[in-house]
Amino acid sequence: MEIFQIPALRSPVMIAAFGGWNDAGEAATGAISHLAAIWPATTIAQVDPEDFYDFQVNRPTVFLDGSKTRQLIWPATEVFGVATPHLPFDLVLVKGLEPSMRWRSFTADLLDLADDLDVATLITVGSLLADTPHSRSIPVSRSAAHPDIAERLGVEVSGYEGPTGILGVLQNAASRRGIDAISLWSAIPHYASAAPSPKAILALVNALEDFLNISIPQGDLPSQSQDWEASINQLANEDSEIADYVRHLEASKDATDLPNATGESIAREFERYLRRRNIE
């Protein structure tokens, strides 16, 4: 890993997302990109791609710069520092592609840097395909790998068993180091999985707001989400099988969600509204 600087950050929270298996609809990496766009971010470090990527799987891309000179962009993972003086903590953003090999070394390098930056909390962000309707709110699950962390931070204990990605490896290693590690996963309709998925990005941004008890500017995400939903509606209107399937998913979702529409969920929406109004 090439480290460019170790900035002085206040109680930084690390938020990490990786393209590939963990990033359906590019929602997870899209959420990181949104954070880096709305607040000034400086590059802290870059992981050397030669050590961790199979370039036949994740190939470098070629582009022409302003002088028509051919340039290469190699797959990589970058770490950014974000100073947020209006918040009680700063941020460390990690964005890249899921590595192809040497995951334990990759994870150790990232967490060594987290230790150098005095990171005490890690939030991994992912997105997956699921049987959920595009016309309802995008569900986001919040979980921790260890029961003690889950109880202290008010999230569920992950009950998943099976193959995992780099997020699961990173979360497990962070917990072993004494770093509070939680995971946020958005569920994207599998029939509308084309990237990007702005509604899922917005859902993850809102979930970060709720967990961290902060307000995050939404930018164009609400209007992009409406356009995305309208385009899927048009697709459903043109295909009766998709339309019937969507109605089935809506009925199932409503039957599950309506009994759980508690005062707590209404209060959470109101608190988010108040936080956001304070930054406008």
mmCIF file of C-alpha atoms in Angstrom, residues 34-35 46 56 64 85 101 128 132 142 145 148 172 191 193-194 223 235 253:
data_model
loop_
_atom_site.group_PDB
_atom_site.id
_atom_site.type_symbol
_atom_site.label_atom_id
_atom_site.label_comp_id
_atom_site.label_asym_id
_atom_site.label_seq_id
_atom_site.Cartn_x
_atom_site.Cartn_y
_atom_site.Cartn_z
ATOM 1 C CA HIS A 34 -21.737 10.373 -3.169
ATOM 2 C CA LEU A 35 -20.052 11.023 0.181
ATOM 3 C CA GLN A 46 -3.804 3.540 -2.592
ATOM 4 C CA GLN A 56 -7.626 -10.828 -16.729
ATOM 5 C CA LEU A 64 -7.503 9.522 -24.102
ATOM 6 C CA PRO A 85 -16.005 19.912 11.143
ATOM 7 C CA MET A 101 -6.358 -12.815 -4.285
ATOM 8 C CA LEU A 128 -27.451 -7.551 -3.254
ATOM 9 C CA THR A 132 -38.234 -6.847 -3.592
ATOM 10 C CA ARG A 142 -28.001 -3.521 9.590
ATOM 11 C CA ALA A 145 -20.686 -10.103 13.266
ATOM 12 C CA ASP A 148 -21.662 -7.840 21.931
ATOM 13 C CA ASN A 172 -14.493 -10.253 10.851
ATOM 14 C CA TYR A 191 -35.451 -7.571 -12.375
ATOM 15 C CA SER A 193 -30.474 -4.582 -11.464
ATOM 16 C CA ALA A 194 -28.900 -2.402 -14.151
ATOM 17 C CA SER A 223 -34.802 13.161 -8.490
ATOM 18 C CA LEU A 235 -40.755 -1.470 -18.435
ATOM 19 C CA LYS A 253 -44.023 -6.548 0.810
#
